[in-house]
PDB file of C-alpha atoms in Angstrom:
ATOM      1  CA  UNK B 199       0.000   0.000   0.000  1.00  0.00           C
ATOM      2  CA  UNK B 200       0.967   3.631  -1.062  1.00  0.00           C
ATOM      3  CA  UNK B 201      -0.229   6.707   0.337  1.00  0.00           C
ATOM      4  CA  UNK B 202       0.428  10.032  -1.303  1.00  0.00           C
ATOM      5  CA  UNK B 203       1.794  12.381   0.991  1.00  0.00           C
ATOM      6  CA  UNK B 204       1.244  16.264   0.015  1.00  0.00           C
ATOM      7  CA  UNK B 205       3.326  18.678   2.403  1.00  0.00           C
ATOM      8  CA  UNK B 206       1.642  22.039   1.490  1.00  0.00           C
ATOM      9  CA  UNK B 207       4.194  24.918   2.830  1.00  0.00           C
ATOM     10  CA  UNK B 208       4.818  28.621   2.845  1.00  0.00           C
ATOM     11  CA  UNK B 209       7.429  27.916  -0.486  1.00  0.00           C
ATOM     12  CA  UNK B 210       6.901  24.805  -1.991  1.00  0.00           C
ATOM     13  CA  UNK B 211       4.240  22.222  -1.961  1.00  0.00           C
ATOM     14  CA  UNK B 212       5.831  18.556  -1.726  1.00  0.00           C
ATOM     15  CA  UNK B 213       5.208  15.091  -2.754  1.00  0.00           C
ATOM     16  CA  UNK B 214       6.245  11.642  -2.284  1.00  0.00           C
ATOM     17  CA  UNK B 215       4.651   8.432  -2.259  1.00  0.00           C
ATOM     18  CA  UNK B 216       4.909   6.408   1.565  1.00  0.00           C
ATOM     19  CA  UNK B 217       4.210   3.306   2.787  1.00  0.00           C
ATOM     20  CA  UNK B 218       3.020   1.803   5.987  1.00  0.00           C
ATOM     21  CA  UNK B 219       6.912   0.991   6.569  1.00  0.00           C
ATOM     22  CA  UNK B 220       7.925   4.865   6.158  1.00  0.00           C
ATOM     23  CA  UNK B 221       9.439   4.092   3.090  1.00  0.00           C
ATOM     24  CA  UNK B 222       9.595   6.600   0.825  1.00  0.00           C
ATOM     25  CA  UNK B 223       9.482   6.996  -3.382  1.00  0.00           C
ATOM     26  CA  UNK B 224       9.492   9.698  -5.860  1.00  0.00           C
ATOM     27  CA  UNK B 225       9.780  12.830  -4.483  1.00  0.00           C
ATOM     28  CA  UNK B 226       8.305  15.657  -6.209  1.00  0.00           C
ATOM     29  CA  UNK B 227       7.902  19.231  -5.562  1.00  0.00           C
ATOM     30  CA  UNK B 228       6.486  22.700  -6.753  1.00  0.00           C
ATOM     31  CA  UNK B 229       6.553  26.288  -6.167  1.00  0.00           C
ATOM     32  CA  UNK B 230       3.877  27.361  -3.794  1.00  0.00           C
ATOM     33  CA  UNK B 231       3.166  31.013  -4.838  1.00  0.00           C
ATOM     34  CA  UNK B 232       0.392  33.510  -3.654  1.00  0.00           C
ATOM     35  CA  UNK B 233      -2.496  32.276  -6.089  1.00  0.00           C
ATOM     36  CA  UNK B 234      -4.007  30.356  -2.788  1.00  0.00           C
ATOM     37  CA  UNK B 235      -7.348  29.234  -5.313  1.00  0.00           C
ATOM     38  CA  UNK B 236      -5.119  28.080  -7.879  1.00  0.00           C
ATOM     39  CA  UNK B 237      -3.560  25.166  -5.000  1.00  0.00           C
ATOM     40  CA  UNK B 238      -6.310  22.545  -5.615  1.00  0.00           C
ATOM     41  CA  UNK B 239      -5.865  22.492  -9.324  1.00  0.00           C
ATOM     42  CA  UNK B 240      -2.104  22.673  -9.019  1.00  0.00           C
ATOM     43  CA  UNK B 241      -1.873  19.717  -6.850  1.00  0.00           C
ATOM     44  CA  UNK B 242      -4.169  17.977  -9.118  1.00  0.00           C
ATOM     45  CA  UNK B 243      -2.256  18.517 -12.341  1.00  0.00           C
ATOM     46  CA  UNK B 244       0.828  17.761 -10.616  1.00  0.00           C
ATOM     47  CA  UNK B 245      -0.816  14.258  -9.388  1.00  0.00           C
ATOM     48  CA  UNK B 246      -1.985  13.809 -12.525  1.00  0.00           C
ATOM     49  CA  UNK B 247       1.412  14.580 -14.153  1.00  0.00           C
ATOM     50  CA  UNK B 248       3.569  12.130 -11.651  1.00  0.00           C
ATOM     51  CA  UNK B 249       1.230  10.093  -9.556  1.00  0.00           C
ATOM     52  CA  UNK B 250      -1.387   8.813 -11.787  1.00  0.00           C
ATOM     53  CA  UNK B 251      -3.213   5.549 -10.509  1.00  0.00           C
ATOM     54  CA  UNK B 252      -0.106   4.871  -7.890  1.00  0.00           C
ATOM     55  CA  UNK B 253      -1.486   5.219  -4.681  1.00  0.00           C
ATOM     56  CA  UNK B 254      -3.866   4.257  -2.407  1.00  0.00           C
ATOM     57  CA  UNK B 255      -4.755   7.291  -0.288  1.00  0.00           C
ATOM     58  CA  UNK B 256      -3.726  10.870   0.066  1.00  0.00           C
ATOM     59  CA  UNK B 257      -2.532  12.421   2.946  1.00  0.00           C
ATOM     60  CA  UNK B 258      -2.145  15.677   3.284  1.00  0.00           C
ATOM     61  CA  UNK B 259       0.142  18.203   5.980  1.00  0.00           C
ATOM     62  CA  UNK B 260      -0.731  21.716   5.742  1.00  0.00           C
ATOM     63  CA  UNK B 261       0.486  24.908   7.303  1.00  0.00           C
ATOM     64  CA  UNK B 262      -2.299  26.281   8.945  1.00  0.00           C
ATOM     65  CA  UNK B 263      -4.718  25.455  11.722  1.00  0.00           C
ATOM     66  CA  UNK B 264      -6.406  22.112  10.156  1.00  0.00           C
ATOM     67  CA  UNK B 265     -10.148  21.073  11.898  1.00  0.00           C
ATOM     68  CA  UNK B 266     -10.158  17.396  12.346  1.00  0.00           C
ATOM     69  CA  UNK B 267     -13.496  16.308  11.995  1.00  0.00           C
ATOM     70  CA  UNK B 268     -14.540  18.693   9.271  1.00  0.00           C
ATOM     71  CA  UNK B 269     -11.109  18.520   7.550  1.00  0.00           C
ATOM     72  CA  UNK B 270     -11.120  22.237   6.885  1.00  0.00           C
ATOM     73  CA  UNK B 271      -7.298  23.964   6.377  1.00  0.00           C
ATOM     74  CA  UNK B 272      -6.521  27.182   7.611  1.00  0.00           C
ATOM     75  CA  UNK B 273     -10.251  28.075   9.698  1.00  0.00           C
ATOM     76  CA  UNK B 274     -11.184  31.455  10.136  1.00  0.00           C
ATOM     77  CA  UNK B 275      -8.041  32.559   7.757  1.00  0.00           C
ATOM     78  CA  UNK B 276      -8.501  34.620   5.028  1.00  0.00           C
ATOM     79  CA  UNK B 277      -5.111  33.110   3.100  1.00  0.00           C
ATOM     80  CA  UNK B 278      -6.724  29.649   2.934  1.00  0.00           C
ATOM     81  CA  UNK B 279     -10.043  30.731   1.622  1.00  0.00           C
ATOM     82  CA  UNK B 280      -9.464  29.763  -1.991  1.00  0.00           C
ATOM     83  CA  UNK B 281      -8.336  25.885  -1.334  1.00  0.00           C
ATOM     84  CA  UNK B 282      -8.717  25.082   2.529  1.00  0.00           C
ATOM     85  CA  UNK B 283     -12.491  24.617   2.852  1.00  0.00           C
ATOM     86  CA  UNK B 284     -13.097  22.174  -0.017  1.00  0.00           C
ATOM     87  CA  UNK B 285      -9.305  20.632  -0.585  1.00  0.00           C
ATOM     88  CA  UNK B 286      -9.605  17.438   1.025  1.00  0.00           C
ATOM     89  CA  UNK B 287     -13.411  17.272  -0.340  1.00  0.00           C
ATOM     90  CA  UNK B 288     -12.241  17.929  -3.653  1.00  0.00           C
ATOM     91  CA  UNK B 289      -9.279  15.330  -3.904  1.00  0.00           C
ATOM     92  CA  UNK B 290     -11.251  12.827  -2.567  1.00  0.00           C
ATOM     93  CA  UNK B 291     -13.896  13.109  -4.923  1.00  0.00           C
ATOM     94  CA  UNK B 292     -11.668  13.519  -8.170  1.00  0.00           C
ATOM     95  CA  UNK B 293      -9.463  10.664  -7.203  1.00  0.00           C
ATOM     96  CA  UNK B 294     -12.211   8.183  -5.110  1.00  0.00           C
ATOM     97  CA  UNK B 295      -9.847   7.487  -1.923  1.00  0.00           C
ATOM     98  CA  UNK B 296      -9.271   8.425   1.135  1.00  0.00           C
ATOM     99  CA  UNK B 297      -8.369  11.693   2.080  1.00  0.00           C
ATOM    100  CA  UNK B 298      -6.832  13.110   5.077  1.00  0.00           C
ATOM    101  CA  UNK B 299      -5.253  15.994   6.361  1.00  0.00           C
ATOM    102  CA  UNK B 300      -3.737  17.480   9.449  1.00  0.00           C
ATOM    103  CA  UNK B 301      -1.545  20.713  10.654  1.00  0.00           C
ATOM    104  CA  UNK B 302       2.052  20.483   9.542  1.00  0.00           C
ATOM    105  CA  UNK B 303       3.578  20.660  13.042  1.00  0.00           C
ATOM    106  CA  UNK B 304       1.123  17.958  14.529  1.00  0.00           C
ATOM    107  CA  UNK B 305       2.520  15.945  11.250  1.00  0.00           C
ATOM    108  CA  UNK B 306       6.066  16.593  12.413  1.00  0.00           C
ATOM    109  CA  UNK B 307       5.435  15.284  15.684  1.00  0.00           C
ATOM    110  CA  UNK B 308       3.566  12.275  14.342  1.00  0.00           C
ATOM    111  CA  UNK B 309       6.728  11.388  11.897  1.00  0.00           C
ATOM    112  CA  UNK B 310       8.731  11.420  15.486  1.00  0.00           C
ATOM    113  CA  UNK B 311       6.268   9.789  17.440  1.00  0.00           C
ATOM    114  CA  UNK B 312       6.368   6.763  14.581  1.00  0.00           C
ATOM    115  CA  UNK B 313       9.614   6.336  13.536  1.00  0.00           C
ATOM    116  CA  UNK B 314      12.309   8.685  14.548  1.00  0.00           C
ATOM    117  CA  UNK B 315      13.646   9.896  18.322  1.00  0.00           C
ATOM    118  CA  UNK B 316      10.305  10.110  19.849  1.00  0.00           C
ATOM    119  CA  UNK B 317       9.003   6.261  19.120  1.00  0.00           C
ATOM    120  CA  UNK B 318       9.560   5.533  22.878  1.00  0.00           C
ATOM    121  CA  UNK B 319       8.616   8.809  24.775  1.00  0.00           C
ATOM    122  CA  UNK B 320       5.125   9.742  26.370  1.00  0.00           C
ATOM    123  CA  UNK B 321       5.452  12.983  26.296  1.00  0.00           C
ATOM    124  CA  UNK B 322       7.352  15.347  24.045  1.00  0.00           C
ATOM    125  CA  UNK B 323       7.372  18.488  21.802  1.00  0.00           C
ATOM    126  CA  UNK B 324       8.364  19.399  18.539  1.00  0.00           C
ATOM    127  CA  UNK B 325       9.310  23.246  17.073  1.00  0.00           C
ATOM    128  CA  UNK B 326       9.485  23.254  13.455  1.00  0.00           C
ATOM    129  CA  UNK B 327      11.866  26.212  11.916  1.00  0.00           C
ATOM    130  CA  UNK B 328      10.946  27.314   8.414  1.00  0.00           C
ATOM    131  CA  UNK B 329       9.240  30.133   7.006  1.00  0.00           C
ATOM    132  CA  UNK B 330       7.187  30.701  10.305  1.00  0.00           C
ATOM    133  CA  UNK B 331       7.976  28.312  13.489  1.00  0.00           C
ATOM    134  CA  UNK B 332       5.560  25.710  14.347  1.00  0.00           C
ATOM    135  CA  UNK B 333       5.228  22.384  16.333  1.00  0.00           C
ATOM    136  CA  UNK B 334       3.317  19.811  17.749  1.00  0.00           C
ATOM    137  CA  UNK B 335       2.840  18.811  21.302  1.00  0.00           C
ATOM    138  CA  UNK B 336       2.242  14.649  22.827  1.00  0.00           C
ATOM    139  CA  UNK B 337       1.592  14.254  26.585  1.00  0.00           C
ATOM    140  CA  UNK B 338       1.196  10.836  27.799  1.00  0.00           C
ATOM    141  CA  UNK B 339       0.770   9.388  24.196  1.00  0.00           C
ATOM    142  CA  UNK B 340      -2.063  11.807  22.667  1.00  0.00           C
ATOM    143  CA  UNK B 341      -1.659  14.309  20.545  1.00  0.00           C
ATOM    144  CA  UNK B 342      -3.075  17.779  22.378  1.00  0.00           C
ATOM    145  CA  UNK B 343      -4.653  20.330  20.425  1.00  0.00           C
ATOM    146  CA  UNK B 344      -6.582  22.899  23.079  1.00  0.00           C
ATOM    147  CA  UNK B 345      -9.642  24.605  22.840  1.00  0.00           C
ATOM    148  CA  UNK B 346      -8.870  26.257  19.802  1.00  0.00           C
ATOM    149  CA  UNK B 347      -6.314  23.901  18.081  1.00  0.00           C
ATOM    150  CA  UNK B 348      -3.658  26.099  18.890  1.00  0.00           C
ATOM    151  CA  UNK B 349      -1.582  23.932  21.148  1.00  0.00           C
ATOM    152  CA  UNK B 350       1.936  23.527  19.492  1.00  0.00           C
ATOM    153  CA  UNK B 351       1.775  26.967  17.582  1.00  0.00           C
ATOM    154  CA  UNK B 352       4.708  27.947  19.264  1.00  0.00           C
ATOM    155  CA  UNK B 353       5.342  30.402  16.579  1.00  0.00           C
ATOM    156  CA  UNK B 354       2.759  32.993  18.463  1.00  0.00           C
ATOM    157  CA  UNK B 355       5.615  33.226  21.371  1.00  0.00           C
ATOM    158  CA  UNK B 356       6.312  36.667  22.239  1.00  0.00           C
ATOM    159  CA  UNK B 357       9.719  38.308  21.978  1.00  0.00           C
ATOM    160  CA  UNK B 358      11.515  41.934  22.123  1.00  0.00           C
ATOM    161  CA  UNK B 359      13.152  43.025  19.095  1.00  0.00           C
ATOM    162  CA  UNK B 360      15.147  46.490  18.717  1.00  0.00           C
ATOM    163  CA  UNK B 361      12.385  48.016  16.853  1.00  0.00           C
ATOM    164  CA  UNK B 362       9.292  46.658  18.597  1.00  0.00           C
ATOM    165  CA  UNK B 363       8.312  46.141  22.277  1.00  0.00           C
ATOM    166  CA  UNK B 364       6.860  42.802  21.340  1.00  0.00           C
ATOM    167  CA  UNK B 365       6.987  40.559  18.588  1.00  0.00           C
ATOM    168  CA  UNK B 366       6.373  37.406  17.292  1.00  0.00           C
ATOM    169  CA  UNK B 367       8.639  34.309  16.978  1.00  0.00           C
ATOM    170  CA  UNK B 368       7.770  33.254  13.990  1.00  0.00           C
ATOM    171  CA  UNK B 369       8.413  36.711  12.652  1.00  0.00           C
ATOM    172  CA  UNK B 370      11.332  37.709  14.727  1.00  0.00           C
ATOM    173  CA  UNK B 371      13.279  33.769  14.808  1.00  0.00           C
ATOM    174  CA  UNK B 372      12.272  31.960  11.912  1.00  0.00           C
ATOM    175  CA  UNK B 373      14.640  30.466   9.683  1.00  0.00           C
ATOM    176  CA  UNK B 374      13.149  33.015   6.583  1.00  0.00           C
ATOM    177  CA  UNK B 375      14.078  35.867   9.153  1.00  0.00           C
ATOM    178  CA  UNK B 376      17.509  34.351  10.064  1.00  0.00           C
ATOM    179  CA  UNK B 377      18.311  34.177   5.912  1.00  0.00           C
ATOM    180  CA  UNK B 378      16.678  37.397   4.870  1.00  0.00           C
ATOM    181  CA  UNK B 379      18.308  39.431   7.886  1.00  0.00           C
ATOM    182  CA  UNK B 380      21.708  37.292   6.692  1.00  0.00           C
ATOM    183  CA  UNK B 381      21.541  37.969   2.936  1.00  0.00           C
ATOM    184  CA  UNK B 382      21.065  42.018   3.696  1.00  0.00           C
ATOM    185  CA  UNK B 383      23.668  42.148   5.739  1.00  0.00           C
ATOM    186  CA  UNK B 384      26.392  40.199   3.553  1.00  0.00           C
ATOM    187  CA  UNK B 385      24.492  41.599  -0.009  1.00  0.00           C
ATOM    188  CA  UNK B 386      24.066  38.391  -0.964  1.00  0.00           C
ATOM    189  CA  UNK B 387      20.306  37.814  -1.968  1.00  0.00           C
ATOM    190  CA  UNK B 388      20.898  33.921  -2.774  1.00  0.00           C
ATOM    191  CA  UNK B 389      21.436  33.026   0.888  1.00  0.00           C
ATOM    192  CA  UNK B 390      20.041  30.149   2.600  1.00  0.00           C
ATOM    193  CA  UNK B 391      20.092  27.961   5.311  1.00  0.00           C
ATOM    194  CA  UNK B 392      22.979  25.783   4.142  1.00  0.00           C
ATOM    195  CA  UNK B 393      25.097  28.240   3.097  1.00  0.00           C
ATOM    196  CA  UNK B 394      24.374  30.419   6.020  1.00  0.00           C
ATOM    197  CA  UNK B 395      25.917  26.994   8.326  1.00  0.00           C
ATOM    198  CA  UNK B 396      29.164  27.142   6.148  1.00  0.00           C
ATOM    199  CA  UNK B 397      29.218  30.937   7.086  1.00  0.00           C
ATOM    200  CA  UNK B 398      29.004  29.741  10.889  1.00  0.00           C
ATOM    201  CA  UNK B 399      31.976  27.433  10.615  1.00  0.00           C
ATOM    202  CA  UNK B 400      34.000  29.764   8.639  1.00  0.00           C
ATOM    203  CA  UNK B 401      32.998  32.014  11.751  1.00  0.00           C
ATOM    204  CA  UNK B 402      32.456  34.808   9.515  1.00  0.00           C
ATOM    205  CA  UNK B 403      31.571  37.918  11.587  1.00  0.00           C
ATOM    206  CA  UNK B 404      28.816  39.324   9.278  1.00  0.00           C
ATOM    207  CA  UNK B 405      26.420  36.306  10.257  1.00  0.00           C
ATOM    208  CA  UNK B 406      27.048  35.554  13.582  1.00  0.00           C
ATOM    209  CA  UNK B 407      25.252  38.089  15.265  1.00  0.00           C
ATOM    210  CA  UNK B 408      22.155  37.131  13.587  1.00  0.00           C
ATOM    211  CA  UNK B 409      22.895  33.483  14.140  1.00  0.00           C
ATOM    212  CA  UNK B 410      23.356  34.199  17.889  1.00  0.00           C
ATOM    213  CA  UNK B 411      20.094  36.196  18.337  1.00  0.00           C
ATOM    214  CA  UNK B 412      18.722  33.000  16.638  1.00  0.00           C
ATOM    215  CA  UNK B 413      19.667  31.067  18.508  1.00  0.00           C
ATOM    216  CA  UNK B 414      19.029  32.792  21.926  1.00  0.00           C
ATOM    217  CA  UNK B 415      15.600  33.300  21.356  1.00  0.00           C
ATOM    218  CA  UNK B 416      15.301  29.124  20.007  1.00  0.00           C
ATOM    219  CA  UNK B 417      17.088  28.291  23.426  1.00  0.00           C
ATOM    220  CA  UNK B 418      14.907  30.411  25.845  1.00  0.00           C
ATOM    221  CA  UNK B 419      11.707  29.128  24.365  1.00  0.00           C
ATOM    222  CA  UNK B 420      12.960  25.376  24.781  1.00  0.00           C
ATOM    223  CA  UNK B 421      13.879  26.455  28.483  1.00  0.00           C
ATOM    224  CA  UNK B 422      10.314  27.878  28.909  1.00  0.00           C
ATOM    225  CA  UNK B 423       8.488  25.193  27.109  1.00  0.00           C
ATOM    226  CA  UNK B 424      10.623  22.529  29.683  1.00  0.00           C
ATOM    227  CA  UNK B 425       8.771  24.399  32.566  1.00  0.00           C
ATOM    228  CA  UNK B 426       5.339  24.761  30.749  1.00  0.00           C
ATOM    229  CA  UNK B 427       5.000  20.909  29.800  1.00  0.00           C
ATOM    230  CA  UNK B 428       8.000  19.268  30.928  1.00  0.00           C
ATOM    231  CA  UNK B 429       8.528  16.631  28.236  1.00  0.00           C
ATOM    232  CA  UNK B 430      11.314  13.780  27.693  1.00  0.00           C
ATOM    233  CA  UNK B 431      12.627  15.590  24.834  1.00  0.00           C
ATOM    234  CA  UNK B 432      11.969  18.520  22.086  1.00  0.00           C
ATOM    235  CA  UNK B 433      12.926  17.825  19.217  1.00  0.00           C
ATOM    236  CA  UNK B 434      14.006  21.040  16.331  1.00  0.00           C
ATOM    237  CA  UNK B 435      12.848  20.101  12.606  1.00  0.00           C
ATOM    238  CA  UNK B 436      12.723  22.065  10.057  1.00  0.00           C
ATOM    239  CA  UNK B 437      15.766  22.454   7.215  1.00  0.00           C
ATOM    240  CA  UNK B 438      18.272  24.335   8.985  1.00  0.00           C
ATOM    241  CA  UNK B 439      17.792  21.703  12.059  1.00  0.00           C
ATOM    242  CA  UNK B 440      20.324  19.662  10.102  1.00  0.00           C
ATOM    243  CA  UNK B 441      22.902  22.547  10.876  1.00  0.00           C
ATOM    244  CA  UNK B 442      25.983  21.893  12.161  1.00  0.00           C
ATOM    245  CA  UNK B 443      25.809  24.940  14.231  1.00  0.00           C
ATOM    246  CA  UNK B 444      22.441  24.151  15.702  1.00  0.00           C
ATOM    247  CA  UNK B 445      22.152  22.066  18.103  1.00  0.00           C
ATOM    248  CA  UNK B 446      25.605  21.997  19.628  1.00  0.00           C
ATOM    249  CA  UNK B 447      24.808  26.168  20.376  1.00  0.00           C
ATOM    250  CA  UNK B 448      21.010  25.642  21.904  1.00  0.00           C
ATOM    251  CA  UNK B 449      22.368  23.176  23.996  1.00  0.00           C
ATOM    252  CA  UNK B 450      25.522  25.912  25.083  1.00  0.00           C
ATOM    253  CA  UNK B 451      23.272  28.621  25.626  1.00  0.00           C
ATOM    254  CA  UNK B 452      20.820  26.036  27.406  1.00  0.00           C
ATOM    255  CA  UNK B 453      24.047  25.774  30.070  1.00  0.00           C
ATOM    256  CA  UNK B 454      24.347  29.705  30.377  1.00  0.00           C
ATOM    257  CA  UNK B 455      20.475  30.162  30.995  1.00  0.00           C
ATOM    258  CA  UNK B 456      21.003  27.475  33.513  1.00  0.00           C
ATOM    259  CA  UNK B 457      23.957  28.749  35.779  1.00  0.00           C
ATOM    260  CA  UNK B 458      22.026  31.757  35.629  1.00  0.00           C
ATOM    261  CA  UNK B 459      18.795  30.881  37.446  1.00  0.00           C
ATOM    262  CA  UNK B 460      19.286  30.584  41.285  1.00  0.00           C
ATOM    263  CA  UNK B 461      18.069  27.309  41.503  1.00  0.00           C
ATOM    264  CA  UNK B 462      18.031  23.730  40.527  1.00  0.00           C
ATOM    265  CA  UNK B 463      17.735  23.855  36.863  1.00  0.00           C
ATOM    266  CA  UNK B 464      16.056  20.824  34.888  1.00  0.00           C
ATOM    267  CA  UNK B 465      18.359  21.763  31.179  1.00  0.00           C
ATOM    268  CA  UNK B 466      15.985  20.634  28.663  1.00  0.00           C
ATOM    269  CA  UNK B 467      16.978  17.743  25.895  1.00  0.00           C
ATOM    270  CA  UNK B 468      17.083  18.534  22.936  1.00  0.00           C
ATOM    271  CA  UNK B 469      17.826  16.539  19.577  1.00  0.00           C
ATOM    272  CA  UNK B 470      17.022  17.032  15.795  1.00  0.00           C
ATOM    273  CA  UNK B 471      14.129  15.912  14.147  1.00  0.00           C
ATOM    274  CA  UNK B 472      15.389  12.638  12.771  1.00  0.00           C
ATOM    275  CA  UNK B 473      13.505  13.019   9.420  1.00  0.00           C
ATOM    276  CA  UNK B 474      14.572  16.367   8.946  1.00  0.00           C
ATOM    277  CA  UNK B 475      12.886  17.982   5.602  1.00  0.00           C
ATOM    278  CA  UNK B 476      10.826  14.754   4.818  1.00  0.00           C
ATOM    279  CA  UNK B 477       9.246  14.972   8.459  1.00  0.00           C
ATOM    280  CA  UNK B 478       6.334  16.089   7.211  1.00  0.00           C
ATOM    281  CA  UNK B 479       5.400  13.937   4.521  1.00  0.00           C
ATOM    282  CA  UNK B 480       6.084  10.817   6.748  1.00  0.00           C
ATOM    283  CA  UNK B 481       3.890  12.319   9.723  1.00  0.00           C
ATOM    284  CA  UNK B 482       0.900  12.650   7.285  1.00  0.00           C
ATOM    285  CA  UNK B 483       1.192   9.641   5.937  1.00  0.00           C
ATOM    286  CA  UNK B 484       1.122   8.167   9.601  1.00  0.00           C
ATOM    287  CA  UNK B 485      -1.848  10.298  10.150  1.00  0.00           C
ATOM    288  CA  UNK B 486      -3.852   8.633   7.300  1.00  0.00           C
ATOM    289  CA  UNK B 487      -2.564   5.462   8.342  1.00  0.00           C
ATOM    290  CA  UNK B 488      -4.618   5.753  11.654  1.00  0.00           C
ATOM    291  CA  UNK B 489      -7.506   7.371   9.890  1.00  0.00           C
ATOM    292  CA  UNK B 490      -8.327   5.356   7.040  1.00  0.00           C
ATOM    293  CA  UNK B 491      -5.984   2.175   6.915  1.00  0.00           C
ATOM    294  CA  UNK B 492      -9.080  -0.563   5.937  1.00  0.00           C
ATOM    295  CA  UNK B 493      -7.747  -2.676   8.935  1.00  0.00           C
ATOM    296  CA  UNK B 494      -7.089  -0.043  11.108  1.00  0.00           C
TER     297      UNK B 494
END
């Protein structure tokens, strides 16, 4: 059995065909622009193009809040108005499967939760980096959500910034702020992530500031979310998770925080995602998997 896994993100929508063993099989992906009512017939002339009559199901990850019993994307959102209400409607009747969708972050923790560093935990987080920051949350083996299926949106944590009293994460830390704030500074508009982690080991002074702000604001939100839920582990996903840099500098500034509470300080443990970019996809596919499997 096959399921096709759709990753719908802020850049690029992404495909792949999964199995119930996580395997994983032409990968695929296209430009997601700002035509949001164009998505559903992209995604269907792109299935049509690559995955014609070669899968059994379609799973779908979104960014944006995702209802999961009417399998509307993005409630309440204006951006999502063109594809989220009818997309998983829409597939389901054009291709006569099973269709089923859930938030991008819950799908990252999923992926973790089934086969990567979270498979024997009870209770852990995830923060995704990418264009905004997101995550998922698991206590005691079930996926939590809140009143408002905001639990895990960890991208609506409030920081300073030198311009603004408060601000958001996922607009002042996010990995597009890290690279746009990065390819200003050097001139270089064709920055990203990877090249901004050779710029770290070549300790070039023009990023580091930028890289150090964040990271501090990565590492006080894993410190905060250690006291809020207190898991086994949070895992970072997201592309620039597979940094060298990363982790090895949350977990130093983790130690700094730490000597500088006065008290007993529980230092939280963190690890990368273990499927890194493909996190998604996988989690999705796990999601359907427990949805619709015919056995399940």
């Amino acid at each position: 059995m096959w399921i096709l896994a759709i990753d719908i993100g802020g850049t690029a929508i992404k495909c792949g065909l999964v199995n119930s063993q996580g395997e994983r099989r032409q990968l695929t992906q296209f430009p997601m622009n700002k035509e949001y009512a164009t998505v559903t017939q992209r995604i269907c002339r792109h299935i049509d193009a690559f995955y014609a009559a070669t899968f059994d199901g379609i799973a779908i990850s979104s960014t944006g809040l995702v209802d999961p019993r009417s399998q509307e994307i993005g409630m309440t959102s204006p951006l999502y108005e063109g594809f989220g209400k009818r997309l998983v409607r829409d597939l389901r009747s054009t291709y006569q499967c099973p269709v089923a969708a859930e938030n991008d972050g819950n799908c990252a923790l999923l992926a973790e939760k089934w086969l990567g560093h979270a498979q024997n935990c009870a209770s852990f987080a995830t923060i995704v980096l990418g264009t905004s920051v997101g995550g998922g949350l698991m206590i005691n083996h079930q996926l939590v959500r809140g009143k408002h299926l905001l639990a895990g949106e960890f991208g609506y944590m409030l920081f300073p910034t030198e311009t603004k009293d408060w601000e958001l994460w996922s607009i002042a830390g996010s990995t597009r702020t890290l690279v746009e704030e990065t390819a200003e500074r050097i001139g270089d508009p064709t920055i990203n992530g990877q090249r901004i982690d050779t710029l770290v080991q070549e300790q070039d002074p023009r990023c580091l500031p930028m890289v150090a702000d964040f990271v501090d604001k990565l590492a006080a939100a894993c410190y905060s979310l250690q006291y809020m839920i207190d898991p086994e582990i949070i895992l970072i996903g997201g592309g620039i998770s597979a940094s060298r840099f990363l982790i090895p500098q949350v977990n130093a500034r983790l130690a700094v925080i730490a000597e500088q509470i006065p008290s007993t300080v529980i230092v939280p443990n963190i690890c990368a995602c273990r499927f890194g970019n493909e996190s998604n996809l996988l989690g999705a596919c796990y999601n359907w998997l427990r949805k619709c499997k015919p056995d399940s």
